[in-house]
Amino acid sequence: MDRENQSVVSEFVLLGLCHSWNTQVLLFMVFFMLYLIVVSGNIVIVILIITDPHLHSPMYFLLANLSFVDMWLSSVTTPKMITDFLRENSTISFVGCMCQILSVHFVGGCEMVLLVVMAYDRYVAICKPLHYSSVMSLQRCLGLVVTSWAIGFVHAMSQMVVIVQLPFCGPREVDSFFCDIPLVIKLACMDSYNLEILMNSDSGVLAMTCFILLLISYTYILRTVHRSSKTGASKALSTCTAHITVVVLFFGPCIFIYVWPVTITWVDKFLAVFYSVITPLLNPAIYTLRNQEMKNTMKRFRSYYMDSKVNT
């Protein structure tokens, strides 16, 4: 069929997480509260790191960037999902769908690389402590963060160049709460099997490369910690445990979506909710509850706020 004779799809229908009205109202309240916690929690971390001189170090600079990225990743999909719970028909324009795909893969790719950068920071701090200040200088940190954004952008654009040129002329139902590449490709008016493999391979290569680099970094770190004194090892292990937990929570769903896709619809939806809502929610809790310096900063901030209130 000629491209000119095909009717162009101007919008897609998002089938969401469920079809029961009562369940949707319940999910609206749950995800609305979760999103508020995600935004407020990550904003608090960024503000504390910016305002407290004790946290002006490479590790916390990277953590502030991670919090910003997490907040953005959740904001790409969650507000739309929340409002759709209260609508009878959930639709998204073609342009809006493409913007979601671009943003998810841009921010997701950036976060993958940023987690590798954070692992490198911990590797230098624990395995080469005498060289830490020279290796992880401000210029180096800025360069690594910019690199993570650049890689995320290139990854997203490599996907978008292909997706926007696909012919969409018939089916327009996306069986999820947001547009993602594997689901949108299935709606194209063409044999999309090879294209699905190509697109999943693109995301899978980035995810697996970052994951392998993370495994190597933390293997070296844990070996060094094992040979260290008990006091230093305990502190280093606590920090690394928090990082490793975040890595597993983020990369686990991504690998199962893009590297080893699951054909069970509810599993796909659960994984999508996990990395777009739950992971950005857990990151602030993991880093604050397991980090003594962040706890001390929160205490100082609370004491300062209370003293100011008393004085006024």
Coordinates of C-alpha atoms in Angstrom, one line a residue:
M1 CA 0.0 0.0 0.0
D2 CA 1.4 3.4 -0.9
R3 CA 2.2 5.8 2.0
E4 CA 0.0 8.5 0.4
N5 CA -3.0 6.2 0.5
Q6 CA -2.7 5.4 4.2
S7 CA -4.7 7.2 6.8
V8 CA -2.4 8.8 9.3
V9 CA -3.0 8.2 13.0
S10 CA -3.2 11.5 14.8
E11 CA -3.5 10.1 18.3
F12 CA -3.1 6.8 20.3
V13 CA -5.4 5.3 22.9
L14 CA -3.7 4.4 26.2
L15 CA -5.4 1.3 27.8
G16 CA -3.8 2.1 31.1
L17 CA -3.4 -0.3 34.1
C18 CA -6.9 -1.5 34.5
H19 CA -10.5 -1.0 33.4
S20 CA -12.5 -1.0 36.6
W21 CA -13.7 2.5 37.7
N22 CA -13.4 1.7 41.4
T23 CA -9.9 0.4 40.9
Q24 CA -8.9 3.4 38.9
V25 CA -10.1 5.8 41.6
L26 CA -8.0 3.9 44.1
L27 CA -5.0 3.9 41.9
F28 CA -5.5 7.6 41.3
M29 CA -5.2 8.3 45.0
V30 CA -2.2 5.9 45.5
F31 CA -0.2 7.2 42.5
F32 CA -1.0 10.8 43.3
M33 CA 0.5 10.4 46.8
L34 CA 3.4 8.5 45.4
Y35 CA 4.2 11.2 42.9
L36 CA 4.0 13.9 45.5
I37 CA 6.5 11.9 47.6
V38 CA 8.8 11.4 44.6
V39 CA 8.9 15.1 43.7
S40 CA 9.1 16.4 47.3
G41 CA 11.7 13.8 48.4
N42 CA 14.0 14.5 45.4
I43 CA 13.6 18.2 45.7
V44 CA 14.6 18.0 49.4
I45 CA 17.8 16.1 48.5
V46 CA 18.8 18.6 45.9
I47 CA 18.1 21.6 48.2
L48 CA 20.0 20.0 51.1
I49 CA 23.0 19.2 48.9
I50 CA 23.1 22.8 47.5
T51 CA 22.6 24.6 50.8
D52 CA 24.8 22.5 53.1
P53 CA 28.6 23.0 52.7
H54 CA 29.2 19.6 54.3
L55 CA 27.7 18.0 51.2
H56 CA 29.7 19.9 48.7
S57 CA 31.7 16.9 47.5
P58 CA 31.7 14.9 44.2
M59 CA 29.5 12.1 45.6
Y60 CA 26.7 14.4 46.7
F61 CA 27.0 16.5 43.5
L62 CA 26.3 13.3 41.5
L63 CA 23.5 12.4 44.0
A64 CA 21.9 15.7 43.4
N65 CA 22.0 15.1 39.6
L66 CA 20.5 11.6 40.1
S67 CA 17.7 13.1 42.2
F68 CA 16.9 15.6 39.4
V69 CA 17.0 12.9 36.8
D70 CA 14.7 10.6 38.9
M71 CA 12.2 13.5 39.3
W72 CA 12.2 14.2 35.6
L73 CA 11.9 10.5 34.7
S74 CA 8.8 10.1 36.9
S75 CA 7.3 13.4 35.6
V76 CA 7.4 12.2 32.0
T77 CA 4.8 9.5 32.6
T78 CA 3.2 9.7 36.0
P79 CA 1.2 13.0 35.8
K80 CA -0.4 11.8 32.5
M81 CA -1.2 8.4 34.1
I82 CA -2.8 10.0 37.2
T83 CA -5.1 12.3 35.2
D84 CA -6.0 9.4 32.9
F85 CA -7.4 7.4 35.9
L86 CA -10.3 9.9 36.0
R87 CA -11.0 9.9 32.3
E88 CA -13.3 7.5 30.5
N89 CA -11.1 7.5 27.4
S90 CA -7.4 8.0 27.7
T91 CA -5.7 9.3 24.5
I92 CA -2.4 10.9 23.6
S93 CA -1.6 12.8 20.5
F94 CA 1.0 11.5 18.0
V95 CA 3.4 14.3 18.9
G96 CA 2.8 13.7 22.6
C97 CA 3.5 10.0 22.2
M98 CA 6.8 10.8 20.4
C99 CA 7.7 13.3 23.1
Q100 CA 7.2 10.6 25.8
I101 CA 9.4 8.1 23.9
L102 CA 12.1 10.7 23.5
S103 CA 12.0 11.9 27.1
V104 CA 11.9 8.4 28.6
H105 CA 14.9 7.2 26.6
F106 CA 16.8 10.4 27.0
V107 CA 16.4 10.5 30.8
G108 CA 16.6 6.7 31.2
G109 CA 19.9 6.6 29.2
C110 CA 21.2 9.5 31.2
E111 CA 20.4 7.8 34.5
M112 CA 22.2 4.5 33.4
V113 CA 25.4 6.4 32.6
L114 CA 25.1 8.5 35.7
L115 CA 24.9 5.4 37.9
V116 CA 28.1 4.2 36.3
V117 CA 29.7 7.6 37.0
M118 CA 28.6 7.3 40.7
A119 CA 30.2 3.8 40.8
Y120 CA 33.4 5.2 39.4
D121 CA 33.4 7.9 42.0
R122 CA 33.0 5.3 44.8
Y123 CA 35.8 3.2 43.1
V124 CA 38.2 6.1 43.2
A125 CA 37.2 7.1 46.8
I126 CA 37.7 3.5 48.2
C127 CA 40.3 1.9 46.0
K128 CA 42.5 5.0 45.3
P129 CA 41.7 7.4 48.2
L130 CA 45.0 9.3 47.9
H131 CA 44.2 10.3 44.3
Y132 CA 40.5 11.1 44.9
S133 CA 40.7 14.9 45.1
S134 CA 42.8 15.1 41.9
V135 CA 40.8 12.5 39.9
M136 CA 37.3 13.6 40.9
S137 CA 37.9 17.4 40.5
L138 CA 35.0 19.7 39.9
Q139 CA 35.9 19.9 36.2
R140 CA 36.0 16.1 35.9
C141 CA 32.6 15.8 37.7
L142 CA 31.0 18.3 35.4
G143 CA 32.5 16.6 32.4
L144 CA 31.2 13.2 33.5
V145 CA 27.7 14.6 34.1
V146 CA 27.6 16.3 30.7
T147 CA 28.8 13.1 29.1
S148 CA 25.9 11.2 30.8
W149 CA 23.4 13.7 29.4
A150 CA 25.0 13.6 25.9
I151 CA 24.9 9.7 25.8
G152 CA 21.3 9.8 26.9
F153 CA 20.4 12.3 24.1
V154 CA 22.3 10.4 21.4
H155 CA 20.6 7.2 22.5
A156 CA 17.1 8.8 22.5
M157 CA 17.7 10.4 19.1
S158 CA 18.9 7.2 17.5
Q159 CA 15.5 5.7 18.5
M160 CA 13.4 8.7 17.4
V161 CA 15.0 8.9 13.9
V162 CA 13.5 5.5 13.2
I163 CA 10.2 5.7 15.1
V164 CA 8.9 9.0 13.6
Q165 CA 9.2 7.6 10.1
L166 CA 7.1 4.5 10.7
P167 CA 3.7 4.3 8.9
F168 CA 0.8 4.3 11.4
C169 CA -2.5 3.7 9.6
G170 CA -4.6 1.2 11.6
P171 CA -4.4 0.0 15.2
R172 CA -3.8 2.8 17.7
E173 CA -4.3 1.1 21.1
V174 CA -1.2 1.1 23.3
D175 CA -1.6 -1.5 26.1
S176 CA 0.1 0.5 28.8
F177 CA -0.1 3.9 30.6
F178 CA 2.5 5.6 28.4
C179 CA 4.1 5.3 25.0
D180 CA 7.1 3.1 24.8
I181 CA 9.0 1.8 21.8
P182 CA 8.2 -1.9 21.9
L183 CA 4.5 -1.2 22.2
V184 CA 4.3 1.6 19.6
I185 CA 6.4 -0.4 17.0
K186 CA 3.7 -3.1 17.1
L187 CA 1.2 -0.6 15.8
A188 CA 3.1 0.2 12.6
C189 CA 1.6 -0.9 9.3
M190 CA 4.5 -3.1 8.4
D191 CA 6.3 -6.2 9.4
S192 CA 8.0 -4.9 12.5
Y193 CA 9.7 -8.1 13.8
N194 CA 13.2 -7.1 12.7
L195 CA 12.7 -3.5 13.7
E196 CA 11.7 -4.6 17.2
I197 CA 14.8 -6.6 17.6
L198 CA 16.9 -3.7 16.4
M199 CA 15.3 -1.2 18.7
N200 CA 15.5 -3.5 21.7
S201 CA 19.1 -4.2 20.9
D202 CA 19.8 -0.5 20.9
S203 CA 18.4 -0.1 24.4
G204 CA 19.8 -3.5 25.5
V205 CA 23.3 -2.7 24.5
L206 CA 23.3 0.5 26.5
A207 CA 21.7 -1.2 29.5
M208 CA 24.0 -4.2 29.5
T209 CA 27.1 -2.2 28.9
C210 CA 26.4 0.1 31.9
F211 CA 25.3 -2.9 34.0
I212 CA 28.6 -4.8 33.3
L213 CA 30.7 -1.7 34.1
L214 CA 28.8 -1.4 37.4
L215 CA 29.4 -5.0 38.2
I216 CA 33.1 -4.6 37.5
S217 CA 33.3 -1.4 39.6
Y218 CA 31.5 -2.8 42.6
T219 CA 33.5 -6.1 42.4
Y220 CA 36.7 -4.1 42.8
I221 CA 35.2 -2.0 45.5
L222 CA 34.0 -4.9 47.6
R223 CA 37.3 -6.7 47.2
T224 CA 39.1 -3.6 48.5
V225 CA 36.5 -3.2 51.4
H226 CA 37.1 -6.8 52.3
R227 CA 40.8 -6.1 52.9
S228 CA 40.2 -2.8 54.7
S229 CA 40.0 -2.1 58.4
K230 CA 36.6 -2.8 60.0
T231 CA 35.8 0.9 60.7
G232 CA 36.5 2.1 57.2
A233 CA 35.0 -1.0 55.6
S234 CA 31.8 -0.6 57.5
K235 CA 31.2 2.9 56.3
A236 CA 32.3 2.1 52.7
L237 CA 30.1 -1.0 52.6
S238 CA 27.1 1.0 53.9
T239 CA 27.5 3.5 51.1
C240 CA 28.1 0.8 48.4
T241 CA 25.1 -1.2 49.6
A242 CA 22.8 1.8 49.0
H243 CA 24.3 2.3 45.5
I244 CA 24.0 -1.4 44.6
T245 CA 20.4 -1.4 45.8
V246 CA 19.6 1.5 43.5
V247 CA 21.4 -0.2 40.6
V248 CA 19.4 -3.4 41.0
L249 CA 16.1 -1.7 41.3
F250 CA 16.7 0.4 38.2
F251 CA 18.4 -2.0 35.9
G252 CA 16.3 -5.1 36.8
P253 CA 13.1 -3.8 35.1
C254 CA 15.0 -2.2 32.2
I255 CA 16.8 -5.5 31.3
F256 CA 13.6 -7.5 31.4
I257 CA 11.8 -4.9 29.2
Y258 CA 14.5 -4.4 26.5
V259 CA 17.0 -7.3 26.8
W260 CA 14.8 -10.3 27.7
P261 CA 11.2 -9.0 26.9
V262 CA 8.4 -10.6 28.7
T263 CA 5.2 -11.3 26.7
I264 CA 2.9 -11.2 29.7
T265 CA 1.1 -7.9 29.6
W266 CA 0.6 -7.4 33.4
V267 CA 4.3 -8.1 34.0
D268 CA 5.3 -5.5 31.4
K269 CA 3.0 -2.9 33.1
F270 CA 4.4 -3.8 36.5
L271 CA 8.0 -3.4 35.3
A272 CA 7.1 -0.1 33.7
V273 CA 5.5 1.2 36.9
F274 CA 8.5 0.0 38.9
Y275 CA 11.2 1.9 37.0
S276 CA 9.1 5.0 36.3
V277 CA 7.5 5.5 39.7
I278 CA 8.8 3.1 42.4
T279 CA 12.6 3.5 41.7
P280 CA 12.5 7.3 41.8
L281 CA 10.5 6.9 45.0
L282 CA 12.9 4.6 46.7
N283 CA 16.1 6.4 45.7
P284 CA 15.7 9.3 48.2
A285 CA 14.8 6.9 51.0
I286 CA 17.7 4.6 50.3
Y287 CA 20.3 7.4 50.1
T288 CA 19.0 9.3 53.2
L289 CA 18.2 6.4 55.5
R290 CA 21.5 4.6 54.8
N291 CA 23.7 7.7 54.7
Q292 CA 24.8 9.2 58.0
E293 CA 25.9 12.5 56.5
M294 CA 22.5 13.0 54.9
K295 CA 20.8 12.2 58.2
N296 CA 23.0 14.8 60.0
T297 CA 22.3 17.4 57.3
M298 CA 18.5 16.8 57.8
K299 CA 18.9 17.2 61.6
R300 CA 20.9 20.5 61.1
F301 CA 18.3 21.8 58.7
R302 CA 15.5 20.9 61.0
S303 CA 17.3 22.5 64.0
Y304 CA 17.9 25.7 62.0
Y305 CA 14.3 25.8 60.9
M306 CA 13.1 25.3 64.5
D307 CA 15.5 27.9 65.9
S308 CA 14.4 30.4 63.3
K309 CA 10.7 29.8 64.1
V310 CA 11.4 30.3 67.9
N311 CA 13.3 33.5 67.3
T312 CA 10.5 35.0 65.2

